[in-house]
mmCIF file with all atom_site columns, C-alpha atoms in Angstrom:
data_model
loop_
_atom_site.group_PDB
_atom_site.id
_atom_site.type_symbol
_atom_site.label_atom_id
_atom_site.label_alt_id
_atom_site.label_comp_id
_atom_site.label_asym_id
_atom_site.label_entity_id
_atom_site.label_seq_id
_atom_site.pdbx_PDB_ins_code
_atom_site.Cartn_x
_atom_site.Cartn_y
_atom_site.Cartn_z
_atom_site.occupancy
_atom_site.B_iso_or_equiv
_atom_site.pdbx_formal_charge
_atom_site.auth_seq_id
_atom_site.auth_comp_id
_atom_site.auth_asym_id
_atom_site.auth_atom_id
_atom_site.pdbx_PDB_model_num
ATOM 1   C CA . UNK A 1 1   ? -104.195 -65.521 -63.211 1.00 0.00 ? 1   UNK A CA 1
ATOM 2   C CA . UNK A 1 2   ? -107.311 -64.597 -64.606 1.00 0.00 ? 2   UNK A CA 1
ATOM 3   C CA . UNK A 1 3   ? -109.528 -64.976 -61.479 1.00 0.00 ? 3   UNK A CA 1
ATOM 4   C CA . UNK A 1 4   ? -107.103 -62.130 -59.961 1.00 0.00 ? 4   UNK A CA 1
ATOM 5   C CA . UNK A 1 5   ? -107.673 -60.271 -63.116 1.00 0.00 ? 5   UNK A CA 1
ATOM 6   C CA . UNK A 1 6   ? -111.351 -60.391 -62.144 1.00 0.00 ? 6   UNK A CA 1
ATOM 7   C CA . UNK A 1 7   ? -111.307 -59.708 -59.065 1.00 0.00 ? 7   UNK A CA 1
ATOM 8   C CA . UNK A 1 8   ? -109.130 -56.534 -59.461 1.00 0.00 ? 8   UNK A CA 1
ATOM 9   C CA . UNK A 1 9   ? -111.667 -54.976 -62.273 1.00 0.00 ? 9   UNK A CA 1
ATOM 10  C CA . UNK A 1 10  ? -114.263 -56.360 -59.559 1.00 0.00 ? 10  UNK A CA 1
ATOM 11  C CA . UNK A 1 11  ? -112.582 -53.931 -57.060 1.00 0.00 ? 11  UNK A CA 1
ATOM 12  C CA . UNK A 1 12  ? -112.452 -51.207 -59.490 1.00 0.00 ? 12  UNK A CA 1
ATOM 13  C CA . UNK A 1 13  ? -115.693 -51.002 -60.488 1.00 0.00 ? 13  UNK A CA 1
ATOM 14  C CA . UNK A 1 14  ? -116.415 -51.133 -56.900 1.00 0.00 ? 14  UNK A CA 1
ATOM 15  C CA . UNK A 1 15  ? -114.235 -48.488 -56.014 1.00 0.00 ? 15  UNK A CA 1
ATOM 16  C CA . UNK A 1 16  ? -115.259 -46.170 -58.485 1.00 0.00 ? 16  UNK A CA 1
ATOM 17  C CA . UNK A 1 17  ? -117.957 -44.812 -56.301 1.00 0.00 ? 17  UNK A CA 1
ATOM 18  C CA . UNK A 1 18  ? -116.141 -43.873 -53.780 1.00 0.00 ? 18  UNK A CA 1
ATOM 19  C CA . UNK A 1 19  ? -114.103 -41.006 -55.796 1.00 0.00 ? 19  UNK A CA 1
ATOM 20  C CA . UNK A 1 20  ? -116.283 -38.074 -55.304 1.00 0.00 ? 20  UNK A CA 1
ATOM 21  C CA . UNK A 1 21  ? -116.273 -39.226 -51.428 1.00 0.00 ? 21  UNK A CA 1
ATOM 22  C CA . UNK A 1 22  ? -112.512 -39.341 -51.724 1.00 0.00 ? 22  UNK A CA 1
ATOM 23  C CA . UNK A 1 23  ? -112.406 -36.051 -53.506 1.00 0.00 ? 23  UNK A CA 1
ATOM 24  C CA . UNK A 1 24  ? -114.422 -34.195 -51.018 1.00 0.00 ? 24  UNK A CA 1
ATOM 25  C CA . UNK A 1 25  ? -112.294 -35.579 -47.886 1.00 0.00 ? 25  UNK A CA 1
ATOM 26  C CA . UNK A 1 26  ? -109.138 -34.325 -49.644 1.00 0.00 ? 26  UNK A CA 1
ATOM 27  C CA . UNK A 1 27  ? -110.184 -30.730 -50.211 1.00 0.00 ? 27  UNK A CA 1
ATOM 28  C CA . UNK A 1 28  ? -111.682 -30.392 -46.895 1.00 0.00 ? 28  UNK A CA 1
ATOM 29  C CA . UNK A 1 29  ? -108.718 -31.664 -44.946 1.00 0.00 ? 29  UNK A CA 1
ATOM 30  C CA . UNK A 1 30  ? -106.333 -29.272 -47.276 1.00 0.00 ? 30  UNK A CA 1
ATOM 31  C CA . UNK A 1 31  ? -108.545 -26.135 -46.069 1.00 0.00 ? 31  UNK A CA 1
ATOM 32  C CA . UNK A 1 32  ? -108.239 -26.912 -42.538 1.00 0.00 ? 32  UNK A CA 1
ATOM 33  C CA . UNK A 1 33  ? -104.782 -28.161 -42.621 1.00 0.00 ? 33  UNK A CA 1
ATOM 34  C CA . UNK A 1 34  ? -103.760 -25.497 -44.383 1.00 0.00 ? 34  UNK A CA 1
ATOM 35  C CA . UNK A 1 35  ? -105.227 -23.571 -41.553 1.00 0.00 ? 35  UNK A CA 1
ATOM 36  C CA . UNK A 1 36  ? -103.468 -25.584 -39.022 1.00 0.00 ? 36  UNK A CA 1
ATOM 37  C CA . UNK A 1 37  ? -106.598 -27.179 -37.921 1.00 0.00 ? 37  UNK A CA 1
ATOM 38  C CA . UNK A 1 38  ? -105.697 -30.920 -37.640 1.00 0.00 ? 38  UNK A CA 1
ATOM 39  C CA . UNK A 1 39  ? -108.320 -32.192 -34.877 1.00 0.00 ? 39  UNK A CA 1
ATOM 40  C CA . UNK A 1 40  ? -111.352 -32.513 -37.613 1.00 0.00 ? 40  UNK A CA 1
ATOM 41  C CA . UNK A 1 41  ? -109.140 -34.531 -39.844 1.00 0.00 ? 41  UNK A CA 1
ATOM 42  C CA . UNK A 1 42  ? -107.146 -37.085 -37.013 1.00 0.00 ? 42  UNK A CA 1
ATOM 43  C CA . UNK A 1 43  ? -110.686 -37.613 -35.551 1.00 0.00 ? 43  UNK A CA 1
ATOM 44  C CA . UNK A 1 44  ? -112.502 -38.827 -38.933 1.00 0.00 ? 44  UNK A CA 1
ATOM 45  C CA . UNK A 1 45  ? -109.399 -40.450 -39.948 1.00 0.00 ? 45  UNK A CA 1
ATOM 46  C CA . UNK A 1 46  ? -109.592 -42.542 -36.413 1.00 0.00 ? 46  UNK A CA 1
ATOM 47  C CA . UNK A 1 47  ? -113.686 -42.870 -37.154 1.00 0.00 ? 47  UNK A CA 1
ATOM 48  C CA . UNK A 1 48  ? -112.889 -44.434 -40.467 1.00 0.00 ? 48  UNK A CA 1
ATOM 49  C CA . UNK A 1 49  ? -110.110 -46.839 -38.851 1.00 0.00 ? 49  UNK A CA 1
ATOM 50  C CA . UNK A 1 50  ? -112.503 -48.144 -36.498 1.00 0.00 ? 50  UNK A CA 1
ATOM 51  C CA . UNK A 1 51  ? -115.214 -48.121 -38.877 1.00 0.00 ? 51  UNK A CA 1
ATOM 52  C CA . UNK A 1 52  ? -113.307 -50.918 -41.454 1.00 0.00 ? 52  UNK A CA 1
ATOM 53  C CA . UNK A 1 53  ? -112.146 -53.011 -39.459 1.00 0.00 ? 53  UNK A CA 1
ATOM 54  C CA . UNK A 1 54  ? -115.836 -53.901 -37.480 1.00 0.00 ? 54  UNK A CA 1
ATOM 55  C CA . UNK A 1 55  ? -117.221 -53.619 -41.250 1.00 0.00 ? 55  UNK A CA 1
ATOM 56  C CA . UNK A 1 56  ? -114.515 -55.651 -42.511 1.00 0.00 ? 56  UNK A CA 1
ATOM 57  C CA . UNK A 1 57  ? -114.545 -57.838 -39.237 1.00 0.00 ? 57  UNK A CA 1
ATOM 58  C CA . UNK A 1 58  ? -118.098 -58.358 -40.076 1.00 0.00 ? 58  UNK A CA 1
ATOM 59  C CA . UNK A 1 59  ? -118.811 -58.686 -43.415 1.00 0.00 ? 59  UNK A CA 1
ATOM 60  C CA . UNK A 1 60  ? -115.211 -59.970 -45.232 1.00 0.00 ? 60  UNK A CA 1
ATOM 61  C CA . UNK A 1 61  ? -114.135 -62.665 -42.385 1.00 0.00 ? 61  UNK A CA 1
ATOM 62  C CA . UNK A 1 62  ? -117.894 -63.147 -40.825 1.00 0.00 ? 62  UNK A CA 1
ATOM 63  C CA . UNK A 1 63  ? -116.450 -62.700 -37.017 1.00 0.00 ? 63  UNK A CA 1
ATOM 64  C CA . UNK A 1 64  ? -118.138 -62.507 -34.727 1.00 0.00 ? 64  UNK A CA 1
ATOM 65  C CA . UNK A 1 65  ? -121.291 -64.078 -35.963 1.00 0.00 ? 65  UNK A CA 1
ATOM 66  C CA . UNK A 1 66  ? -121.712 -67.747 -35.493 1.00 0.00 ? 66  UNK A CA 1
ATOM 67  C CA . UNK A 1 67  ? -122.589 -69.738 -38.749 1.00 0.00 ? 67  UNK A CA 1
ATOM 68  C CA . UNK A 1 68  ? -121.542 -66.639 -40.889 1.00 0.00 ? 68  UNK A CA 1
ATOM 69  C CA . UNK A 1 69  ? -118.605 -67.139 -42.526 1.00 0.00 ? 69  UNK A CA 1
ATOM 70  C CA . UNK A 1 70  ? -118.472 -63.604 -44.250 1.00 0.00 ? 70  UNK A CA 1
ATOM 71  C CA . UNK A 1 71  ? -118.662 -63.004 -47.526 1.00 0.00 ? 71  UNK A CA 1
ATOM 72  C CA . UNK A 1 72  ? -114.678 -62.579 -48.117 1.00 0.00 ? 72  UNK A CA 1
ATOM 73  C CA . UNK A 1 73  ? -113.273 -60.761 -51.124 1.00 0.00 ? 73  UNK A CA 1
ATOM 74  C CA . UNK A 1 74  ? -116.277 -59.674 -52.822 1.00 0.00 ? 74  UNK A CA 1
ATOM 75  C CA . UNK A 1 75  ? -117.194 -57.436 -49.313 1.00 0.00 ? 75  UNK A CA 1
ATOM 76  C CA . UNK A 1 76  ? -113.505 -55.409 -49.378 1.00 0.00 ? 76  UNK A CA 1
ATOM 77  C CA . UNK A 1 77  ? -114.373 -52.859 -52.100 1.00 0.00 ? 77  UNK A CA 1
ATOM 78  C CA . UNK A 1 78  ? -118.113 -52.471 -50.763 1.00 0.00 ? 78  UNK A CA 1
ATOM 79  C CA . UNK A 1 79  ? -116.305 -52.228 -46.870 1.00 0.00 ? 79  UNK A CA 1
ATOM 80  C CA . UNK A 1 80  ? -114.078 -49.752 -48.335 1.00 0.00 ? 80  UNK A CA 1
ATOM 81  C CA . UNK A 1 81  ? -116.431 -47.653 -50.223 1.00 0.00 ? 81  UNK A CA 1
ATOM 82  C CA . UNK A 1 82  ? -118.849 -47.623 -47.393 1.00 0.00 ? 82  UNK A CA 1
ATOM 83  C CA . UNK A 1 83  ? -115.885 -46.127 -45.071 1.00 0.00 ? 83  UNK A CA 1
ATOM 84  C CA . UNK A 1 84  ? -114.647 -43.661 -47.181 1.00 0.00 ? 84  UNK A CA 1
ATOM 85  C CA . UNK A 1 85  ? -117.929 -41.732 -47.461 1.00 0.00 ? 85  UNK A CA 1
ATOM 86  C CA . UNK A 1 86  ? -118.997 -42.384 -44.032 1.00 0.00 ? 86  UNK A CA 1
ATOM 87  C CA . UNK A 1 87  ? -115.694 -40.885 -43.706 1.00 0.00 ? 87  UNK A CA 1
ATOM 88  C CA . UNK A 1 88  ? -116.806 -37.555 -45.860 1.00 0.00 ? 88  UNK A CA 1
ATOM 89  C CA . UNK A 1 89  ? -119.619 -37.302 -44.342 1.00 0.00 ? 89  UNK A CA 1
ATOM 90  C CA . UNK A 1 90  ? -118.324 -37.179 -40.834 1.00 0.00 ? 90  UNK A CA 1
ATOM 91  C CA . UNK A 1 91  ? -115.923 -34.153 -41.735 1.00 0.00 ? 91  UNK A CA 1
ATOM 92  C CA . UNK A 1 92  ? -118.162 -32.457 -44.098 1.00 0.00 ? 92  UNK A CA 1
ATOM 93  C CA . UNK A 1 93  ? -119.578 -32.189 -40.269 1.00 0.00 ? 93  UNK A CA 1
ATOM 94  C CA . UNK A 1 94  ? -117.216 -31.270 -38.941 1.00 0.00 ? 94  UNK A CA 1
ATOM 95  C CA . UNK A 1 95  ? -116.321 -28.944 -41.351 1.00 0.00 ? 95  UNK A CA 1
ATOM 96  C CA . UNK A 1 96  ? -119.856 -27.232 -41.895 1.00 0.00 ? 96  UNK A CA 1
ATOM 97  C CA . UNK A 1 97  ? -119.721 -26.330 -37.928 1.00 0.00 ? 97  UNK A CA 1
ATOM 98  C CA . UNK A 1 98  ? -115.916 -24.829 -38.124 1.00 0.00 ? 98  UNK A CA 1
ATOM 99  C CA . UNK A 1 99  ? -117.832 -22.630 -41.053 1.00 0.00 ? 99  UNK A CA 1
ATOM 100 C CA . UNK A 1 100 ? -120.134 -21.846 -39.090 1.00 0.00 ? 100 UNK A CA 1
ATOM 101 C CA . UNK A 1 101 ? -118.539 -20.836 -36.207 1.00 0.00 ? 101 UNK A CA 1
ATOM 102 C CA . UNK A 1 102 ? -115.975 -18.771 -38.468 1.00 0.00 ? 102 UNK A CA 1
ATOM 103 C CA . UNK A 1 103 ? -118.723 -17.438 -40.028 1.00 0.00 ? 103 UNK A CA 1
ATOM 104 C CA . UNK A 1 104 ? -120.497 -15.735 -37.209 1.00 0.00 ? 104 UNK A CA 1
ATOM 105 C CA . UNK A 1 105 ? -117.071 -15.072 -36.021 1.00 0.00 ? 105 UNK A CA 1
ATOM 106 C CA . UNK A 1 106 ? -116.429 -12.923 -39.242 1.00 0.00 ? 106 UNK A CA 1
ATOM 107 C CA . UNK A 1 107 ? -119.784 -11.318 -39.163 1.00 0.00 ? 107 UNK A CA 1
ATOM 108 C CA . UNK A 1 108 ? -119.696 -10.064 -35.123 1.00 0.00 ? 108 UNK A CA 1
ATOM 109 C CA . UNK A 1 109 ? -115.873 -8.495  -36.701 1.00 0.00 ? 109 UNK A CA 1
ATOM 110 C CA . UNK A 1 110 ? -117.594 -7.161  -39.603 1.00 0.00 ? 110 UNK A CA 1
ATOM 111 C CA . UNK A 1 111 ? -120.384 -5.659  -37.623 1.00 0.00 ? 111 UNK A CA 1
ATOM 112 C CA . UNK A 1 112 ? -117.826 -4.120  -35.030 1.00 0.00 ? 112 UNK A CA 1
ATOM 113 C CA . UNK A 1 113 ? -116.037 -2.353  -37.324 1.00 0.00 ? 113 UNK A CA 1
ATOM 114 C CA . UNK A 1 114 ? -119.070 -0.737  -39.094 1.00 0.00 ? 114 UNK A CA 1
ATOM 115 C CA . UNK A 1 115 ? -120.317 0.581   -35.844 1.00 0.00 ? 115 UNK A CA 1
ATOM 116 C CA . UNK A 1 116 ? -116.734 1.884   -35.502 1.00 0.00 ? 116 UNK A CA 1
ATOM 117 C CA . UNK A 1 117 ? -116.850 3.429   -39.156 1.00 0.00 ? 117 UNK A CA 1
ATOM 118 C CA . UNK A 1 118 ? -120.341 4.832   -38.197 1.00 0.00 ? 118 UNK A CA 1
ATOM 119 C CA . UNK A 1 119 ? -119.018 6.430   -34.714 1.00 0.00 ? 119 UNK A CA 1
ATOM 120 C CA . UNK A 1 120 ? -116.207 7.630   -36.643 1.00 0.00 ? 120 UNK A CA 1
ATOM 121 C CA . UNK A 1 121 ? -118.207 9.261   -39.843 1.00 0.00 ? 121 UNK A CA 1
ATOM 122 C CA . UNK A 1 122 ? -120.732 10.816  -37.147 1.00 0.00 ? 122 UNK A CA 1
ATOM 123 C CA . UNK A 1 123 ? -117.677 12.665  -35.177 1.00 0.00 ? 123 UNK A CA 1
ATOM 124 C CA . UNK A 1 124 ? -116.961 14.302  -38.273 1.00 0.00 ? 124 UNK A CA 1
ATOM 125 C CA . UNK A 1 125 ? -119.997 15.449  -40.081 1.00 0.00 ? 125 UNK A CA 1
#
């Protein structure tokens, strides 16, 4: 009873850095998906996926290194931690280029309709 005690404030402490990661991956995915854009979000969810389980496959259970035997529980919250900001990272990526792209997007709109203000303000003075 008390070694699970230990190894859940173990995980904890662990996991604690991985809350500003987190934090950042959930307000990113809200502004897309509350823009409909899902694609960012799927893909760096899939990344992630694939990401734990060769980390974990590595580093927890030791496969498929011969002679390793991993290093079992005490790898899960540094697997974990690792993901979720690789994670972050990969759709603060993502996200910067949508930005981008929306930004030049918004600034060839903005510019078109000042030339159309100026052609309009020139017809009448």
């Amino acid at each position: 009873r008390d070694i699970v005690a230990k190894d859940a404030g173990y995980y904890s402490c662990v996991f604690v850095f991985s809350i500003p990661a987190q934090l950042a991956f959930s307000q990113m995915s809200q502004f897309l998906s509350a823009q409909r854009i899902m694609q960012p979000e799927v893909t760096t969810s899939m990344i992630a996926l694939g990401f734990n389980l060769l980390l974990g496959s590595i580093f927890v259970l030791g496969f498929p290194i011969p002679g390793f035997d991993g290093l079992g529980f005490k790898a899960c919250p540094v697997v974990t931690v690792t993901v979720v900001w690789i994670q972050s990272i990969v759709l603060w990526t993502f996200f910067r280029g949508i930005l981008k792209k929306d930004s030049s997007f918004a600034a060839s709109k903005r510019d078109e309709t000042t030339q159309k203000h100026n052609f309009i303000f020139s017809l009448i003075d």
